mmCIF file of C-alpha atoms in Angstrom:
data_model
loop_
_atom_site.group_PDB
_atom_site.id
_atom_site.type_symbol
_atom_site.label_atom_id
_atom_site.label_comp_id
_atom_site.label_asym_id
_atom_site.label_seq_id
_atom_site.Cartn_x
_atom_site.Cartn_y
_atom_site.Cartn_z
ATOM 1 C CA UNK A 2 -90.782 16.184 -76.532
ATOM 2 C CA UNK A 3 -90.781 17.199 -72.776
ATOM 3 C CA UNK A 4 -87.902 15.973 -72.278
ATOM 4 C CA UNK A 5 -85.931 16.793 -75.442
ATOM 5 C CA UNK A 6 -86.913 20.295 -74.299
ATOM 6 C CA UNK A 7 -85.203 20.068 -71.112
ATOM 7 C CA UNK A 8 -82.445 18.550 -72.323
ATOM 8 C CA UNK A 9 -82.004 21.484 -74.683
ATOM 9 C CA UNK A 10 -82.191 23.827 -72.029
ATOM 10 C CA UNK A 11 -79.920 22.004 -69.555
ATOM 11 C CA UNK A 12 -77.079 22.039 -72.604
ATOM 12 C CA UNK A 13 -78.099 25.504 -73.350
ATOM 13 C CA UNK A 14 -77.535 26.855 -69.869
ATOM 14 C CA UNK A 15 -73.862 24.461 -69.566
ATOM 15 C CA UNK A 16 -72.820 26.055 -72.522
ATOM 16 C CA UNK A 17 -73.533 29.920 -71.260
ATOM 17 C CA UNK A 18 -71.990 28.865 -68.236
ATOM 18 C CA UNK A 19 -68.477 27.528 -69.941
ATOM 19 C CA UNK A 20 -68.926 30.655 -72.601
ATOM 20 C CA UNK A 21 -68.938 33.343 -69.396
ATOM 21 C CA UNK A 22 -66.426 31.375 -66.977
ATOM 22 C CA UNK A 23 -63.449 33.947 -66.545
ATOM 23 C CA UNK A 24 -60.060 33.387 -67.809
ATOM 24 C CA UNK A 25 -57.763 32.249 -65.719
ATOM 25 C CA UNK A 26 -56.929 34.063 -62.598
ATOM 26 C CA UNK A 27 -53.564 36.441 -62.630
ATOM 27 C CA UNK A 28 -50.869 35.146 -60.865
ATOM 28 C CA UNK A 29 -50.333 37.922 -57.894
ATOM 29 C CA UNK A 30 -46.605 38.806 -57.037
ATOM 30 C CA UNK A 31 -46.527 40.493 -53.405
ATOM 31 C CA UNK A 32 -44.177 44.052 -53.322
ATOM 32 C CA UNK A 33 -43.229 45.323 -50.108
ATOM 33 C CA UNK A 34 -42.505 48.725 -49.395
ATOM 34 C CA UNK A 35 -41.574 51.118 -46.567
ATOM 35 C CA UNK A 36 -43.188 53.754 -46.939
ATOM 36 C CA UNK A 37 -46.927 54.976 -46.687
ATOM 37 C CA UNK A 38 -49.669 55.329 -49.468
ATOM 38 C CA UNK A 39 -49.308 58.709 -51.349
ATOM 39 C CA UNK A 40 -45.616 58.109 -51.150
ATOM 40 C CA UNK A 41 -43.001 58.032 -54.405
ATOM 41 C CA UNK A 42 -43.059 54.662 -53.219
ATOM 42 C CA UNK A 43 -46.785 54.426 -54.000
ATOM 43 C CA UNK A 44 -46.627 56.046 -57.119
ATOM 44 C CA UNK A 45 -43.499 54.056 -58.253
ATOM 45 C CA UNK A 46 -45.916 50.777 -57.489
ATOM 46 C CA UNK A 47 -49.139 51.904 -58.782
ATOM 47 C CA UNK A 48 -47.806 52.568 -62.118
ATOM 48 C CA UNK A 49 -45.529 49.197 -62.130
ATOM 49 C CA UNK A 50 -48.684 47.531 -61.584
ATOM 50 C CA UNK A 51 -50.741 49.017 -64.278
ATOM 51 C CA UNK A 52 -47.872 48.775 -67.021
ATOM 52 C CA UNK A 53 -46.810 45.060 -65.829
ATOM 53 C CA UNK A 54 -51.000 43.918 -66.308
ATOM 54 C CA UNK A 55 -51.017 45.745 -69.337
ATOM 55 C CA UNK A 56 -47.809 44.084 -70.659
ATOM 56 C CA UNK A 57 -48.468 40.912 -69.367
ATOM 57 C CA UNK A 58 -52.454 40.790 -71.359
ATOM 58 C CA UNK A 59 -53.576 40.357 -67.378
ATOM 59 C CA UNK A 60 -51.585 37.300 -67.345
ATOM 60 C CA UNK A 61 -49.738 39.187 -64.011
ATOM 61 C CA UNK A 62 -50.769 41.536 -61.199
ATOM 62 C CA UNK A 63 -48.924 42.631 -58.247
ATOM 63 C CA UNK A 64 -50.584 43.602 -54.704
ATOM 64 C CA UNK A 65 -48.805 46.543 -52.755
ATOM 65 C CA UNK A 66 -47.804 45.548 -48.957
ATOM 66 C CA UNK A 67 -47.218 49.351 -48.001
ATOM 67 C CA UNK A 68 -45.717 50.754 -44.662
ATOM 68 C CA UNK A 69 -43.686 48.297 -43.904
ATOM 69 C CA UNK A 70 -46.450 45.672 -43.035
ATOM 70 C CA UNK A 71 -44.077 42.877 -44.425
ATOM 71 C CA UNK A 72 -41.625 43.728 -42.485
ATOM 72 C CA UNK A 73 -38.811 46.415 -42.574
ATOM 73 C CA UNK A 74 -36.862 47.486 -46.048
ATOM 74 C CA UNK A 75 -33.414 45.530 -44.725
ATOM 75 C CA UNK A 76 -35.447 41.966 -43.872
ATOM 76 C CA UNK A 77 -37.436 42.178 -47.114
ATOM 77 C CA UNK A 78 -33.644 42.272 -49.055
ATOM 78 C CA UNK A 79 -33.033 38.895 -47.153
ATOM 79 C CA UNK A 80 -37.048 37.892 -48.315
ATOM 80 C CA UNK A 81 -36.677 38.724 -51.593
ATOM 81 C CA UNK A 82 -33.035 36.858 -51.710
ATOM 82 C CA UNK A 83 -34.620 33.975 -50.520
ATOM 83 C CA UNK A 84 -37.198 34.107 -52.851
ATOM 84 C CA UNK A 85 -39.927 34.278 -50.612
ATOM 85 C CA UNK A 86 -41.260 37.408 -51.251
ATOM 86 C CA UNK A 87 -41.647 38.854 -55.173
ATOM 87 C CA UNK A 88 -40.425 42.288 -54.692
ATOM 88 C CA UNK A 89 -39.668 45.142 -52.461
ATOM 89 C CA UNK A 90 -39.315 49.050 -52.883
ATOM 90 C CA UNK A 91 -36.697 50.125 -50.607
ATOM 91 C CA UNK A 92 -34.518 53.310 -49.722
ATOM 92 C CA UNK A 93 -30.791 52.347 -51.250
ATOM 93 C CA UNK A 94 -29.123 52.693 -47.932
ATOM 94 C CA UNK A 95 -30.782 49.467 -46.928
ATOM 95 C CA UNK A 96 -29.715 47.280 -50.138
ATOM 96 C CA UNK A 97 -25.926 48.636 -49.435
ATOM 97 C CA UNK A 98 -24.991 46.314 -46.889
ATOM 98 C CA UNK A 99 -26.160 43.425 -48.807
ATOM 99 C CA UNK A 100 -24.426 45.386 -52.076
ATOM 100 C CA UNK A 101 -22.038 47.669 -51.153
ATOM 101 C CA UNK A 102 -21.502 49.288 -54.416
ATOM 102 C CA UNK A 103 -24.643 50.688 -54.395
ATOM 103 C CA UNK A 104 -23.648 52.803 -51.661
ATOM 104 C CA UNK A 105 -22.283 55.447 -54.123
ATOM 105 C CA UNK A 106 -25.584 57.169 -54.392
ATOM 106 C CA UNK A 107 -25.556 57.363 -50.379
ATOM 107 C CA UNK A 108 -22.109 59.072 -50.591
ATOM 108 C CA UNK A 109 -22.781 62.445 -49.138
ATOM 109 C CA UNK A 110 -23.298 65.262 -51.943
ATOM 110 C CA UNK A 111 -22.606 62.991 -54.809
ATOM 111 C CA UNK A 112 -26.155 63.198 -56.674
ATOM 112 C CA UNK A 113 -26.865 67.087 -56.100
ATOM 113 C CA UNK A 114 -30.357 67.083 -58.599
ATOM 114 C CA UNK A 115 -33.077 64.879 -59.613
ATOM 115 C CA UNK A 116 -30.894 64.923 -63.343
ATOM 116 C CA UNK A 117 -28.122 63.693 -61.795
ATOM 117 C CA UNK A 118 -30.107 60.787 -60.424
ATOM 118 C CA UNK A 119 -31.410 60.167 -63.488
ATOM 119 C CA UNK A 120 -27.959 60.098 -65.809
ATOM 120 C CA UNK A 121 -26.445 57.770 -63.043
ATOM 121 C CA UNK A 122 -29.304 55.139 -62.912
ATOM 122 C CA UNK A 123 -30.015 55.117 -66.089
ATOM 123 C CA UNK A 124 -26.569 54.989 -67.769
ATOM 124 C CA UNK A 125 -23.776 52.880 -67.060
ATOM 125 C CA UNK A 126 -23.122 53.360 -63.611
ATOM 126 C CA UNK A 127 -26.639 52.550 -63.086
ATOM 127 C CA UNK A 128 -26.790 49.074 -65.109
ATOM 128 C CA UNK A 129 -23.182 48.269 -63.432
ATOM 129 C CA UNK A 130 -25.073 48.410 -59.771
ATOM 130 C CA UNK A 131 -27.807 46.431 -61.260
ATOM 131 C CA UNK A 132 -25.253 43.381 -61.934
ATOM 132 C CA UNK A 133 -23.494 43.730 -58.793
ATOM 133 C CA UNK A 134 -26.300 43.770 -56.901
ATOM 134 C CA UNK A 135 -27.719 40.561 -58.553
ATOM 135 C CA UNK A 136 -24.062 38.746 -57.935
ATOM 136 C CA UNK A 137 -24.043 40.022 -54.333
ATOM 137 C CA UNK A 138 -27.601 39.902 -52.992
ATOM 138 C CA UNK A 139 -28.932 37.676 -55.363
ATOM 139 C CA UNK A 140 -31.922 40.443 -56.390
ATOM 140 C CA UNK A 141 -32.520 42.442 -59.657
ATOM 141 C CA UNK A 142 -33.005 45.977 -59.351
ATOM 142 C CA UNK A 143 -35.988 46.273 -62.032
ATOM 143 C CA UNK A 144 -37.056 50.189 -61.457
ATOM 144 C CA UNK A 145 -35.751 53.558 -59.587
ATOM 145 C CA UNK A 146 -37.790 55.696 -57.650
ATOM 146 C CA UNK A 147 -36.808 59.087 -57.215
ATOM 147 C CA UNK A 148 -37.520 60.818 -54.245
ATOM 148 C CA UNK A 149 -35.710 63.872 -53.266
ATOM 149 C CA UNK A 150 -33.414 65.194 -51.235
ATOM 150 C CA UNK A 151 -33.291 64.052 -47.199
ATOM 151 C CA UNK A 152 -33.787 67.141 -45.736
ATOM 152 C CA UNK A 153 -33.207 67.258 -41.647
ATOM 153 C CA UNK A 154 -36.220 67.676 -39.765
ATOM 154 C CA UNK A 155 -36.316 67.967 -35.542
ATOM 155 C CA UNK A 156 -38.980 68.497 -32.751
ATOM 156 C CA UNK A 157 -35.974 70.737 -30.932
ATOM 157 C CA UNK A 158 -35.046 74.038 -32.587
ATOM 158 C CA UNK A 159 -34.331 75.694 -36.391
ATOM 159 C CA UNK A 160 -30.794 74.009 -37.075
ATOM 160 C CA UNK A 161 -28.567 75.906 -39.131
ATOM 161 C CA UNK A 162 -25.045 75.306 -38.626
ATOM 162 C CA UNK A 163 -23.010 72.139 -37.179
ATOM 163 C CA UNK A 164 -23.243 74.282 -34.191
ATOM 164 C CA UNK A 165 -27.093 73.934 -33.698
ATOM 165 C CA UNK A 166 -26.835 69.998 -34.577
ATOM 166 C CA UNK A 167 -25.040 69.041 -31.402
ATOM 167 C CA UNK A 168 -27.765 68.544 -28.871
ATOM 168 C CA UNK A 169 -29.984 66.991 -31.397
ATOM 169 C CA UNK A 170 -30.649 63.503 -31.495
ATOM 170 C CA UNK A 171 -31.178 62.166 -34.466
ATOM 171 C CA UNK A 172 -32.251 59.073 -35.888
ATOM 172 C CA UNK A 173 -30.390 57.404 -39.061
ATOM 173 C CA UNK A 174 -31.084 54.374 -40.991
ATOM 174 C CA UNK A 175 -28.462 51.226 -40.024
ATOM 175 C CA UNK A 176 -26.184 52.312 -42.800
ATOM 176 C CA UNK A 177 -21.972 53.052 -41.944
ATOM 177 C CA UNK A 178 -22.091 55.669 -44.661
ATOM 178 C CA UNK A 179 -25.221 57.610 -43.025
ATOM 179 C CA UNK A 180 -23.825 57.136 -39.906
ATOM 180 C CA UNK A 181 -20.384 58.113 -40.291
ATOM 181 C CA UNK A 182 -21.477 61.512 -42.301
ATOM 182 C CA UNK A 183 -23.464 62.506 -39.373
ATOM 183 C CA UNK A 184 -20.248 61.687 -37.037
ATOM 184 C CA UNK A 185 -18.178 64.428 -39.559
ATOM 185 C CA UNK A 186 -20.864 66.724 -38.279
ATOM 186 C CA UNK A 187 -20.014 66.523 -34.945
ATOM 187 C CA UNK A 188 -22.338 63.822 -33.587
ATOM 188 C CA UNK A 189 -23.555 60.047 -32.949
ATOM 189 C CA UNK A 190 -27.182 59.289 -34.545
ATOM 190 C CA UNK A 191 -29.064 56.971 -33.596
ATOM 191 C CA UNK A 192 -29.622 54.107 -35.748
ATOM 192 C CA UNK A 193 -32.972 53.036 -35.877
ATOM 193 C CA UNK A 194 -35.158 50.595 -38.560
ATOM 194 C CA UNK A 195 -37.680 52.802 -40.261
ATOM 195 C CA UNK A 196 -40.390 50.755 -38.947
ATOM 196 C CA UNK A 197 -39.334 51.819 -35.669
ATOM 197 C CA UNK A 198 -38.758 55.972 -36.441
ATOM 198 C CA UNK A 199 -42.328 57.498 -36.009
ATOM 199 C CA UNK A 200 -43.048 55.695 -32.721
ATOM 200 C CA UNK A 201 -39.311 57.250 -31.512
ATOM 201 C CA UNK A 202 -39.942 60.727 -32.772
ATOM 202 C CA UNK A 203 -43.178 60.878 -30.814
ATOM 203 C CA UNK A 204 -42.066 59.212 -27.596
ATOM 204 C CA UNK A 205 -38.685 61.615 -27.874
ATOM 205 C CA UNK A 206 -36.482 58.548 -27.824
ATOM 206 C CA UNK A 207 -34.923 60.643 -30.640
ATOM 207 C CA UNK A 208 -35.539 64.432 -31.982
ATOM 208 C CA UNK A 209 -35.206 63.950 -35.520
ATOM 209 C CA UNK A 210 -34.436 62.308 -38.673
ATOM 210 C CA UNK A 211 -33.632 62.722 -42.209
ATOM 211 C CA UNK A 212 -36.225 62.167 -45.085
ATOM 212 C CA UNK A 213 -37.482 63.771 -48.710
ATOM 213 C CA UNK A 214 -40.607 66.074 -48.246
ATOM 214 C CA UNK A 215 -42.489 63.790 -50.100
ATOM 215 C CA UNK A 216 -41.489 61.277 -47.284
ATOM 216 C CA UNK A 217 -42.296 63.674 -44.325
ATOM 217 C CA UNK A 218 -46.177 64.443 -45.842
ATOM 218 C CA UNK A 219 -46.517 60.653 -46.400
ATOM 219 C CA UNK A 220 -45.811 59.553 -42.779
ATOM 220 C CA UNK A 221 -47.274 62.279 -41.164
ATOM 221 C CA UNK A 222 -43.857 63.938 -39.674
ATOM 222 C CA UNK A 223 -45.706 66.981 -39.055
ATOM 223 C CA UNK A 224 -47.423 65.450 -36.388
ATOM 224 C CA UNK A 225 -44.202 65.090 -34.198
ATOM 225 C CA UNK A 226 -41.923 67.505 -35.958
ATOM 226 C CA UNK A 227 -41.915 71.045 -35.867
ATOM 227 C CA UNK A 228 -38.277 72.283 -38.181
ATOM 228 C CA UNK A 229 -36.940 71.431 -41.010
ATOM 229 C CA UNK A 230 -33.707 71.803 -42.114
ATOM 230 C CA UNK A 231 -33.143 72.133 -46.069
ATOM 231 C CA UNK A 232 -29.732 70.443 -46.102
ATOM 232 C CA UNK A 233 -29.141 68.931 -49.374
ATOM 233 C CA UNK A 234 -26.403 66.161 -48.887
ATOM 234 C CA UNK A 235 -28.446 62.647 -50.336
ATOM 235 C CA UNK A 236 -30.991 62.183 -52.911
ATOM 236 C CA UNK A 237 -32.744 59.664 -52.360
ATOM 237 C CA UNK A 238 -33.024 56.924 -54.607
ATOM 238 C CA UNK A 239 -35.298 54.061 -53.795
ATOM 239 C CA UNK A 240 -34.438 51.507 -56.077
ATOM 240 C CA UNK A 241 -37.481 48.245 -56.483
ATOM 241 C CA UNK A 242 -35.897 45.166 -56.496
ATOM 242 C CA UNK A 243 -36.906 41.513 -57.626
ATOM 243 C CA UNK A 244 -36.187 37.682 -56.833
ATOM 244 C CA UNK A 245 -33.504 37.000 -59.020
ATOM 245 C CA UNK A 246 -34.704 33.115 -59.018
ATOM 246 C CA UNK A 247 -38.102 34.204 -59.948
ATOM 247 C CA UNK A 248 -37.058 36.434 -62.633
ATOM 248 C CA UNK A 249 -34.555 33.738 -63.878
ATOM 249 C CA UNK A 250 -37.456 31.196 -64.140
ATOM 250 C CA UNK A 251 -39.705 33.389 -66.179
ATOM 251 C CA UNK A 252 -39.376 33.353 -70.242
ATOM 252 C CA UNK A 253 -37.400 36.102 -71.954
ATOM 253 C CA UNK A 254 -40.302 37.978 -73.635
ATOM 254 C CA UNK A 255 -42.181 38.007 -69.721
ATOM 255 C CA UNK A 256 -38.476 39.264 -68.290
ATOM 256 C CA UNK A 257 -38.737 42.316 -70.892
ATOM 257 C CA UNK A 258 -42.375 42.599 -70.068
ATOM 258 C CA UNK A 259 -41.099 43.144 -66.100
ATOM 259 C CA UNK A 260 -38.408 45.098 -67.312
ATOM 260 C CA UNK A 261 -40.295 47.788 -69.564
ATOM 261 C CA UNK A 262 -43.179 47.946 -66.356
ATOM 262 C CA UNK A 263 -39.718 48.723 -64.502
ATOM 263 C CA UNK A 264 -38.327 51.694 -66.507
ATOM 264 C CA UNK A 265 -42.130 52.774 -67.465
ATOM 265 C CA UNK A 266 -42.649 52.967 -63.371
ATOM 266 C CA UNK A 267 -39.193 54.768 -63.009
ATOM 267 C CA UNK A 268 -40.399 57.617 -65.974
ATOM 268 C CA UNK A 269 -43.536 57.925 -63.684
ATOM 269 C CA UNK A 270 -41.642 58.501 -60.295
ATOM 270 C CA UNK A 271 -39.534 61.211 -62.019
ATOM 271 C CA UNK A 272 -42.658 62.735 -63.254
ATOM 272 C CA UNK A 273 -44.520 62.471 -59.961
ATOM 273 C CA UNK A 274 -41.812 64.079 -57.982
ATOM 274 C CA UNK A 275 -41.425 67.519 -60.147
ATOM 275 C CA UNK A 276 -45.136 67.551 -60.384
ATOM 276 C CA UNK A 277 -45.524 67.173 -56.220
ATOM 277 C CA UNK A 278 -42.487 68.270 -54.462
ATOM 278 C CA UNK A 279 -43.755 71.772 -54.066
ATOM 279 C CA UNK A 280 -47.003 71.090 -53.131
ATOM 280 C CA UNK A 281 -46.052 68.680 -50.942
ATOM 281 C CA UNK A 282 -43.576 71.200 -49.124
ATOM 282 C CA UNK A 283 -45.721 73.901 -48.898
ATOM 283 C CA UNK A 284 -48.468 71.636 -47.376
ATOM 284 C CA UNK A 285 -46.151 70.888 -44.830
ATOM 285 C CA UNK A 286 -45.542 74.689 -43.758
ATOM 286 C CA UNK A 287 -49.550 75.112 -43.606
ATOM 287 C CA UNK A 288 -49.204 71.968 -41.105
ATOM 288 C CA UNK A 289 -46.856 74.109 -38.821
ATOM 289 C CA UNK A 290 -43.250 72.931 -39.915
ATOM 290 C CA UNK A 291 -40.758 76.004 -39.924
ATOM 291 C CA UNK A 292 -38.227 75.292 -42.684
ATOM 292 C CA UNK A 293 -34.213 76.879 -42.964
ATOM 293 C CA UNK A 294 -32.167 77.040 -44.993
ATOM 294 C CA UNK A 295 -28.949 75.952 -43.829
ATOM 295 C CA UNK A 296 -25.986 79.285 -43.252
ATOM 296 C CA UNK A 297 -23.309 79.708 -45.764
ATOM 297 C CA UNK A 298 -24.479 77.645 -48.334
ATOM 298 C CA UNK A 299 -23.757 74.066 -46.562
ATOM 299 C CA UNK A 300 -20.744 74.774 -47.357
ATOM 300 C CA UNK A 301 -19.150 73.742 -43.585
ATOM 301 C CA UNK A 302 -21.481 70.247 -43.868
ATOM 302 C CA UNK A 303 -20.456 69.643 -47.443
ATOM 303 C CA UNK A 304 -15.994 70.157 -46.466
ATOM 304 C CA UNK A 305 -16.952 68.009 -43.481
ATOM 305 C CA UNK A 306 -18.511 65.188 -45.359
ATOM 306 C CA UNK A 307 -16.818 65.011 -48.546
ATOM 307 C CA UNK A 308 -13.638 65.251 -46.425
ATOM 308 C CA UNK A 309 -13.775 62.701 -44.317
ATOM 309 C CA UNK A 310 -16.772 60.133 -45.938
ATOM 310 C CA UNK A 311 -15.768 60.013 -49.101
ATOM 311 C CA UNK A 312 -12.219 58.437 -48.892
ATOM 312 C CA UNK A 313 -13.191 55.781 -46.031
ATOM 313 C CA UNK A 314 -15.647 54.231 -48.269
ATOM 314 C CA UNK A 315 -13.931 53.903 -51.817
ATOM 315 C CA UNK A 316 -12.599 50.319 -51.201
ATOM 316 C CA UNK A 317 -16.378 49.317 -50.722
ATOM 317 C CA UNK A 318 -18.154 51.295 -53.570
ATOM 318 C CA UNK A 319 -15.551 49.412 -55.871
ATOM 319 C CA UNK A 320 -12.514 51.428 -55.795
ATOM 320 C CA UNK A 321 -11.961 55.368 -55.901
ATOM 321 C CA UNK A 322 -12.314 54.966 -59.998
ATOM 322 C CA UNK A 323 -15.588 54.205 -59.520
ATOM 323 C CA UNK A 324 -16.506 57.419 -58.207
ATOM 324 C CA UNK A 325 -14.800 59.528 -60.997
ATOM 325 C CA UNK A 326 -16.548 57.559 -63.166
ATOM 326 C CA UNK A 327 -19.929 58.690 -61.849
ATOM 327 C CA UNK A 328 -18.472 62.438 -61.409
ATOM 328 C CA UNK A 329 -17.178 62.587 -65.062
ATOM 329 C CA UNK A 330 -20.952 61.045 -65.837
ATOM 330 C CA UNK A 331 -21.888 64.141 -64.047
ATOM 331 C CA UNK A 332 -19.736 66.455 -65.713
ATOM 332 C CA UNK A 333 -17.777 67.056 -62.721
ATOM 333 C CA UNK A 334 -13.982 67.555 -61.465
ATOM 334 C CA UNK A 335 -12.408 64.154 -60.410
ATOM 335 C CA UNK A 336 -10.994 63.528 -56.877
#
């Protein structure tokens, strides 16, 4: 009886053990992205990863590789390619090179509002870029993240006019387009990876850069730059993209799952920028920053860039037709 007993409680105590084992463990996708926590970028990933868990009944999680630890936004487009890294959240700048027709929403004063940003990405124009960029790059733009407008900021002096630009250094991604607008404006930026920008604005390698507010508070600008100048001339669009051999070898109803965490994460970035922006500017003025406005309107930048950017980079975008389609999208005159 002793040992009927024991062998009771030894079948007992296997069986509690199999009953409470845990389920099998998520599978983990790694997303890079540049920017800090309490980014869009952050937001944009936080609610990705709640909405793909939920979709996926916990079958998939994602961990967050913020700041750049992974490397910077251009070598994770190569990673992700190469299907060696999941995903990465990245300024659109960086994908152009690898996807030039994405480079329309880097076209100086094209998107003027956070509602034109939204009717381009999420129309036709939008889901165009999305199959280019998967024939070109080989990656799958899954989500948007909405960030703002780059606004100028400097260590030097309030910058108003093209005037006040000139003896400003200023630090630009490695994109032509960025590059070349800044060259309308009268000068040569500096073109720097955005790994490499805070460590150059404090060591005054360069004097400034360009970045939404929500950008500036989450890398801690403040702390090396004093003005800021409220030019208006990209919004920036941070699009996340994916493997497009690991979302070819998943099953349709997962690929909608990624998909619907995609646009349910691009809803959330809208919301989190008209619910922040404000705050996030007017915590910048209580850390010091001075911001202008700049004179007449913009109105000598805007001539200057639209002038001479727009028409050197219609072959690449995908002809000049492909901008009038966006504009007429827009509700705007045609060039």
């Amino acid at each position: 009886m002793k040992y009927k007993n024991k062998f009771i409680s030894a079948l007992a105590l296997t069986t509690g053990l199999i009953l409470a084992a845990p389920s099998q463990a998520a599978t983990v996708w790694k997303v890079a992205a540049g920017d800090n926590e309490g980014s869009a970028q952050h937001a944009f990933g936080l609610k990705f990863k709640e909405a793909l868990n939920t979709g996926s009944g916990g079958k998939y999680d994602v961990k967050l590789f913020m700041a750049s630890t992974l490397g910077s936004e251009q070598d994770t487009v190569n990673d992700v390619s190469l299907d060696t890294l999941d995903f990465s959240i990245l300024a659109v700048n960086n994908l152009t090179p690898f996807s030039p027709t994405v480079g329309i929403f880097t076209l100086p004063y094209v998107v003027q509002s956070l509602d034109d940003a939204v009717t381009l990405t999420q129309g036709s124009v939008g889901q165009e870029l999305v199959e280019n960029s998967v024939r070109d790059a080989g990656v799958r733009i899954v989500g948007w993240t909405y960030t703002g407008f780059r606004v100028l900021t400097n260590s030097k002096k309030p910058v108003r006019t093209l005037d006040d630009l000139k003896d400003v250094v200023v630090r630009v991604p490695k994109n032509e387009i960025m590059i070349d607008t800044y060259k309308a404006w009268g000068i040569n930026p500096t073109p720097m990876a955005w790994s490499e920008t805070f460590t150059a604005l404090q060591q005054g390698v360069v004097d400034g850069q360009d970045n939404p507010y929500v950008t500036v508070n989450a890398m801690k600008f403040y702390e090396v730059q004093k003005y800021v100048t409220n030019i208006r001339y990209i919004f920036s669009i941070e699009p996340m993209i994916m493997s497009e051999q690991l979302f070819q070898s998943l099953k349709p109803d997962m690929q909608k799952v990624v998909l619907d965490a995609g646009l349910a994460a691009t809803k959330a970035s809208e919301t989190f920028l008209i619910e922040n922006e404000a705050k996030i500017r007017q915590n910048l003025i209580q850390h010091g920053m001075k911001i202008v406005d700049p004179a007449n309107g913009e109105k000598e930048w805007i001539e200057r860039a639209t002038g001479q950017v727009w028409p050197k980079y219609y072959d690449s975008i995908g002809g000049k037709d492909k901008l009038n389609k966006a504009l007429r999208a827009l509700g705007r005159d045609e060039v």
